[in-house]
GROMACS .gro file of C-alpha atoms in nm:
model
  294
    1MET     CA    1   2.330  14.244  25.408
    2ILE     CA    2   2.517  14.574  25.449
    3GLY     CA    3   2.724  14.525  25.130
    4ALA     CA    4   2.426  14.428  24.912
    5ALA     CA    5   2.333  14.788  24.815
    6PRO     CA    6   2.683  14.890  24.691
    7LYS     CA    7   2.708  14.568  24.490
    8ARG     CA    8   2.371  14.635  24.332
    9ALA     CA    9   2.470  14.992  24.246
   10PHE     CA   10   2.798  14.870  24.096
   11THR     CA   11   2.608  14.618  23.879
   12TRP     CA   12   2.376  14.892  23.751
   13LEU     CA   13   2.677  15.113  23.676
   14ILE     CA   14   2.842  14.840  23.468
   15GLY     CA   15   2.516  14.778  23.281
   16LEU     CA   16   2.470  15.148  23.201
   17LEU     CA   17   2.828  15.173  23.076
   18LEU     CA   18   2.782  14.874  22.844
   19PHE     CA   19   2.454  15.020  22.716
   20HIS     CA   20   2.628  15.353  22.652
   21LEU     CA   21   2.907  15.181  22.456
   22LEU     CA   22   2.644  14.999  22.249
   23LEU     CA   23   2.474  15.327  22.158
   24LEU     CA   24   2.809  15.477  22.059
   25SER     CA   25   2.896  15.177  21.841
   26VAL     CA   26   2.579  15.227  21.637
   27GLN     CA   27   2.725  15.553  21.501
   28VAL     CA   28   3.072  15.417  21.420
   29ARG     CA   29   3.141  15.346  21.050
   30THR     CA   30   3.421  15.160  20.877
   31ALA     CA   31   3.653  15.307  20.615
   32ASP     CA   32   3.410  15.216  20.333
   33ASP     CA   33   3.118  15.388  20.513
   34GLN     CA   34   2.955  15.070  20.649
   35LEU     CA   35   2.813  15.062  20.999
   36LEU     CA   36   3.065  14.886  21.225
   37LEU     CA   37   2.786  14.726  21.426
   38ARG     CA   38   2.624  14.589  21.109
   39ALA     CA   39   2.954  14.445  20.984
   40PHE     CA   40   3.026  14.292  21.327
   41GLY     CA   41   2.676  14.145  21.346
   42LEU     CA   42   2.708  14.003  20.996
   43THR     CA   43   3.038  13.837  21.090
   44LEU     CA   44   2.883  13.679  21.401
   45THR     CA   45   2.555  13.558  21.251
   46THR     CA   46   2.673  13.440  20.911
   47PRO     CA   47   2.855  13.127  21.040
   48PHE     CA   48   2.528  13.000  21.191
   49ALA     CA   49   2.337  13.056  20.866
   50MET     CA   50   2.618  12.900  20.665
   51GLY     CA   51   2.631  12.606  20.906
   52ILE     CA   52   2.259  12.537  20.862
   53GLN     CA   53   2.291  12.572  20.487
   54PHE     CA   54   2.597  12.343  20.489
   55VAL     CA   55   2.417  12.071  20.684
   56THR     CA   56   2.106  12.077  20.464
   57SER     CA   57   2.306  12.089  20.142
   58SER     CA   58   2.536  11.811  20.266
   59VAL     CA   59   2.243  11.579  20.339
   60SER     CA   60   2.077  11.647  20.005
   61GLY     CA   61   2.413  11.624  19.829
   62PHE     CA   62   2.485  11.286  19.992
   63LEU     CA   63   2.158  11.144  19.863
   64GLU     CA   64   2.213  11.287  19.515
   65ARG     CA   65   2.568  11.153  19.486
   66TYR     CA   66   2.464  10.797  19.559
   67ALA     CA   67   2.133  10.811  19.375
   68PHE     CA   68   2.298  10.916  19.050
   69LEU     CA   69   2.628  10.848  18.880
   70ARG     CA   70   2.945  10.966  19.057
   71GLY     CA   71   3.101  11.281  18.920
   72THR     CA   72   2.787  11.407  18.747
   73GLU     CA   73   2.702  11.655  19.025
   74GLU     CA   74   3.021  11.857  18.976
   75GLU     CA   75   2.978  11.856  18.599
   76ASN     CA   76   2.614  11.962  18.627
   77ALA     CA   77   2.707  12.248  18.862
   78ARG     CA   78   2.972  12.369  18.618
   79LEU     CA   79   2.733  12.349  18.323
   80ARG     CA   80   2.457  12.526  18.519
   81GLU     CA   81   2.692  12.811  18.611
   82GLU     CA   82   2.811  12.843  18.252
   83ASN     CA   83   2.454  12.834  18.124
   84GLU     CA   84   2.350  13.121  18.354
   85ARG     CA   85   2.641  13.335  18.243
   86LEU     CA   86   2.568  13.263  17.876
   87ARG     CA   87   2.200  13.347  17.914
   88LEU     CA   88   2.288  13.679  18.075
   89ARG     CA   89   2.540  13.753  17.800
   90LEU     CA   90   2.291  13.654  17.528
   91HIS     CA   91   2.036  13.902  17.659
   92GLN     CA   92   2.295  14.179  17.656
   93LEU     CA   93   2.408  14.092  17.303
   94GLN     CA   94   2.048  14.100  17.181
   95ASN     CA   95   2.005  14.449  17.325
   96MET     CA   96   2.338  14.556  17.174
   97ALA     CA   97   2.221  14.438  16.833
   98ALA     CA   98   1.904  14.647  16.870
   99LEU     CA   99   2.113  14.950  16.966
  100LEU     CA  100   2.366  14.912  16.685
  101PRO     CA  101   2.186  15.138  16.434
  102ARG     CA  102   2.149  15.408  16.704
  103SER     CA  103   2.503  15.399  16.840
  104ALA     CA  104   2.782  15.608  16.689
  105ASP     CA  105   3.049  15.407  16.872
  106TYR     CA  106   2.959  15.040  16.889
  107GLN     CA  107   3.293  14.932  17.040
  108ALA     CA  108   3.261  15.175  17.330
  109LEU     CA  109   2.912  15.042  17.398
  110GLN     CA  110   3.037  14.683  17.390
  111GLN     CA  111   3.315  14.764  17.638
  112ARG     CA  112   3.067  14.920  17.883
  113LEU     CA  113   2.858  14.603  17.883
  114GLN     CA  114   3.143  14.367  17.974
  115PHE     CA  115   3.181  14.260  18.337
  116GLU     CA  116   3.287  13.962  18.548
  117THR     CA  117   3.074  13.772  18.799
  118VAL     CA  118   3.111  13.512  19.073
  119VAL     CA  119   2.845  13.258  19.161
  120ALA     CA  120   2.700  13.268  19.513
  121ASP     CA  121   2.448  13.060  19.708
  122VAL     CA  122   2.175  13.223  19.913
  123VAL     CA  123   2.246  13.099  20.266
  124GLY     CA  124   1.988  13.290  20.465
  125ARG     CA  125   1.726  13.561  20.481
  126ASN     CA  126   1.671  13.821  20.749
  127ALA     CA  127   1.374  13.828  20.984
  128PRO     CA  128   1.031  13.896  20.828
  129PHE     CA  129   1.047  14.268  20.903
  130PHE     CA  130   1.374  14.275  20.703
  131GLU     CA  131   1.241  14.036  20.438
  132ASN     CA  132   1.390  14.240  20.153
  133ARG     CA  133   1.745  14.139  20.246
  134LEU     CA  134   1.936  13.813  20.215
  135TRP     CA  135   2.281  13.664  20.282
  136ILE     CA  136   2.514  13.507  20.026
  137ASN     CA  137   2.824  13.294  20.081
  138VAL     CA  138   3.083  13.510  19.899
  139GLY     CA  139   3.262  13.817  20.031
  140THR     CA  140   3.564  14.038  19.993
  141ARG     CA  141   3.792  13.736  19.943
  142SER     CA  142   3.605  13.674  19.615
  143GLY     CA  143   3.619  14.037  19.503
  144VAL     CA  144   3.279  14.140  19.638
  145ALA     CA  145   3.255  14.498  19.766
  146TYR     CA  146   2.998  14.745  19.893
  147ASP     CA  147   2.751  14.829  19.614
  148SER     CA  148   2.841  14.522  19.405
  149ALA     CA  149   2.546  14.442  19.179
  150VAL     CA  150   2.368  14.108  19.235
  151LEU     CA  151   2.197  13.952  18.933
  152THR     CA  152   2.054  13.639  18.779
  153PRO     CA  153   2.038  13.562  18.406
  154ARG     CA  154   1.674  13.670  18.411
  155GLY     CA  155   1.717  14.007  18.584
  156ILE     CA  156   1.859  14.214  18.868
  157VAL     CA  157   1.834  14.107  19.233
  158GLY     CA  158   1.981  14.398  19.431
  159ARG     CA  159   2.312  14.528  19.562
  160VAL     CA  160   2.557  14.438  19.839
  161ILE     CA  161   2.515  14.661  20.145
  162SER     CA  162   2.764  14.487  20.374
  163ALA     CA  163   3.055  14.258  20.283
  164GLY     CA  164   3.263  14.038  20.510
  165PRO     CA  165   3.556  13.815  20.410
  166PHE     CA  166   3.339  13.513  20.326
  167SER     CA  167   2.980  13.641  20.319
  168SER     CA  168   2.775  13.946  20.224
  169GLU     CA  169   2.436  14.100  20.291
  170VAL     CA  170   2.224  14.195  19.990
  171GLU     CA  171   1.951  14.458  19.969
  172LEU     CA  172   1.684  14.344  19.722
  173ILE     CA  173   1.565  14.592  19.463
  174THR     CA  174   1.215  14.570  19.616
  175ASN     CA  175   1.335  14.715  19.948
  176ARG     CA  176   1.220  15.063  20.042
  177GLN     CA  177   1.473  15.329  19.934
  178ALA     CA  178   1.639  15.082  19.691
  179ALA     CA  179   1.671  15.228  19.342
  180ALA     CA  180   1.824  15.166  19.001
  181GLY     CA  181   1.868  15.364  18.684
  182ALA     CA  182   1.622  15.228  18.428
  183ARG     CA  183   1.498  15.273  18.076
  184LEU     CA  184   1.205  15.153  17.872
  185GLN     CA  185   1.342  14.911  17.615
  186GLU     CA  186   1.124  15.028  17.327
  187SER     CA  187   1.130  15.409  17.363
  188ARG     CA  188   1.474  15.421  17.537
  189LEU     CA  189   1.339  15.685  17.776
  190GLU     CA  190   1.527  15.681  18.107
  191GLY     CA  191   1.393  15.705  18.459
  192VAL     CA  192   1.443  15.554  18.805
  193VAL     CA  193   1.303  15.228  18.939
  194GLU     CA  194   1.243  15.237  19.315
  195GLY     CA  195   1.141  14.968  19.564
  196ALA     CA  196   0.826  15.004  19.768
  197GLY     CA  197   0.866  14.719  20.015
  198GLU     CA  198   0.612  14.527  19.808
  199ALA     CA  199   0.621  14.271  19.527
  200TRP     CA  200   0.625  14.548  19.264
  201LEU     CA  201   0.847  14.844  19.174
  202THR     CA  202   0.778  15.204  19.074
  203LEU     CA  203   0.924  15.360  18.759
  204SER     CA  204   0.944  15.741  18.788
  205TYR     CA  205   1.037  16.038  18.567
  206ILE     CA  206   0.870  15.914  18.248
  207PRO     CA  207   0.681  16.208  18.085
  208ILE     CA  208   0.306  16.183  18.035
  209THR     CA  209   0.358  16.264  17.667
  210GLN     CA  210   0.524  15.925  17.614
  211PRO     CA  211   0.280  15.633  17.577
  212VAL     CA  212   0.380  15.331  17.785
  213GLN     CA  213   0.237  14.990  17.702
  214VAL     CA  214   0.152  14.726  17.962
  215GLY     CA  215   0.399  14.442  17.923
  216GLU     CA  216   0.685  14.663  17.797
  217LEU     CA  217   1.024  14.552  17.924
  218VAL     CA  218   1.221  14.777  18.162
  219VAL     CA  219   1.601  14.733  18.167
  220THR     CA  220   1.889  14.892  18.356
  221SER     CA  221   2.041  15.210  18.212
  222GLY     CA  222   2.373  15.202  18.401
  223SER     CA  223   2.330  15.563  18.515
  224ASP     CA  224   2.337  15.460  18.884
  225ARG     CA  225   2.695  15.326  18.849
  226VAL     CA  226   2.589  15.006  19.031
  227TYR     CA  227   2.406  14.785  18.782
  228PRO     CA  228   2.547  14.707  18.435
  229GLU     CA  229   2.345  14.825  18.137
  230GLU     CA  230   2.072  14.630  17.957
  231ILE     CA  231   1.989  14.386  18.240
  232PRO     CA  232   1.614  14.312  18.273
  233ILE     CA  233   1.440  14.476  18.569
  234GLY     CA  234   1.081  14.379  18.499
  235THR     CA  235   0.773  14.448  18.290
  236VAL     CA  236   0.519  14.729  18.307
  237ILE     CA  237   0.191  14.627  18.474
  238SER     CA  238   0.022  14.970  18.488
  239ALA     CA  239   0.079  15.335  18.394
  240GLN     CA  240  -0.119  15.629  18.534
  241GLN     CA  241  -0.096  16.004  18.482
  242ASP     CA  242  -0.105  16.120  18.843
  243SER     CA  243   0.087  16.446  18.792
  244PRO     CA  244   0.099  16.721  18.528
  245ILE     CA  245   0.444  16.610  18.413
  246TYR     CA  246   0.529  16.248  18.495
  247GLN     CA  247   0.350  15.915  18.491
  248THR     CA  248   0.328  15.669  18.781
  249ILE     CA  249   0.433  15.333  18.640
  250ARG     CA  250   0.428  15.003  18.826
  251VAL     CA  251   0.674  14.732  18.726
  252ARG     CA  252   0.665  14.361  18.806
  253PRO     CA  253   1.020  14.230  18.882
  254ALA     CA  254   1.162  13.999  18.618
  255ILE     CA  255   1.242  13.729  18.874
  256GLU     CA  256   1.073  13.580  19.179
  257LEU     CA  257   1.294  13.721  19.453
  258SER     CA  258   1.144  13.507  19.729
  259ARG     CA  259   1.261  13.185  19.561
  260LEU     CA  260   1.626  13.270  19.496
  261GLU     CA  261   1.881  12.995  19.564
  262GLU     CA  262   2.175  13.106  19.350
  263VAL     CA  263   2.285  13.447  19.221
  264LEU     CA  264   2.566  13.616  19.028
  265VAL     CA  265   2.767  13.897  19.190
  266VAL     CA  266   2.944  14.150  18.968
  267VAL     CA  267   3.312  14.189  19.065
  268GLY     CA  268   3.601  14.394  18.930
  269ARG     CA  269   3.377  14.626  18.733
  270LYS     CA  270   3.516  14.962  18.626
  271VAL     CA  271   3.274  15.234  18.735
  272GLU     CA  272   3.189  15.499  18.479
  273PRO     CA  273   3.198  15.869  18.579
  274ALA     CA  274   2.903  15.981  18.791
  275PRO     CA  275   2.599  16.125  18.611
  276PRO     CA  276   2.521  16.495  18.658
  277ALA     CA  277   2.399  16.590  19.006
  278ASP     CA  278   2.061  16.699  18.872
  279SER     CA  279   1.991  16.371  18.689
  280PRO     CA  280   1.690  16.168  18.815
  281VAL     CA  281   1.890  15.871  18.940
  282GLN     CA  282   2.133  16.090  19.134
  283SER     CA  283   1.840  16.263  19.300
  284ALA     CA  284   1.677  15.932  19.395
  285ARG     CA  285   1.983  15.755  19.533
  286SER     CA  286   2.358  15.774  19.492
  287PRO     CA  287   2.576  15.474  19.596
  288GLY     CA  288   2.772  15.691  19.832
  289SER     CA  289   2.475  15.867  19.984
  290GLU     CA  290   2.320  15.809  20.323
  291ALA     CA  291   2.007  15.645  20.184
  292ARG     CA  292   2.010  15.299  20.333
  293PRO     CA  293   1.760  15.014  20.361
  294ASP     CA  294   1.491  15.014  20.628
   0.00000   0.00000   0.00000
């Protein structure tokens, strides 16, 4: 009974020291400016998510292999991947054709729109209060890096905010503080699309003197140095003149982000020089800035 108090005090001391180390680790960042605790947590939790996804996909794959002809599953997967890449490329080529009369250097424009992608499966989603993030099963071993753009043939998904060797965490474009350089496809006016934590986006910095039609397509401008140019973002659902200078425009995303199963991740893309510091997209969010998801 006499030694119980010192033992209890020693236990509290150890607990306080561990808690202090945890608080310190929250501030530590890796060489590429990622939070060390986030990267460590991603490394620990991803195997569980990938294990669940592996079991479910294995069961469904087993049934499909024996319900249909052998060998067709691999061929269908290859054709599906090729089809997605071709659809994305077709959309870019259509926009390039529309820009041809306006561009003084068509070859330079074509070079800017070329990029490589890898296919990734969505293996998990964060808790409901982080519902605007998801996990994919490719990482640095596949060429994925911080700020790699994540797309589908129908539009943008978001960007990588943490990358491990075999998995990555993606911030959806609908997340608060997420942003992308954007332009209206018809008028070619440029602004910034920002997430609001909701099912819609906000397009800013479009002057009130420019009429904006409901249903007009909004595409990426490339000024954020994250997303390639001419990828669909969404369509205009409303435009209001809430300030003396700019309109408040709401945009419906081009894809249903809550139903994603497979995405394309841009890898090995050469980044263009940064836009001027006073440009709208630099003011909203720069890839190297401290603005991070909620």
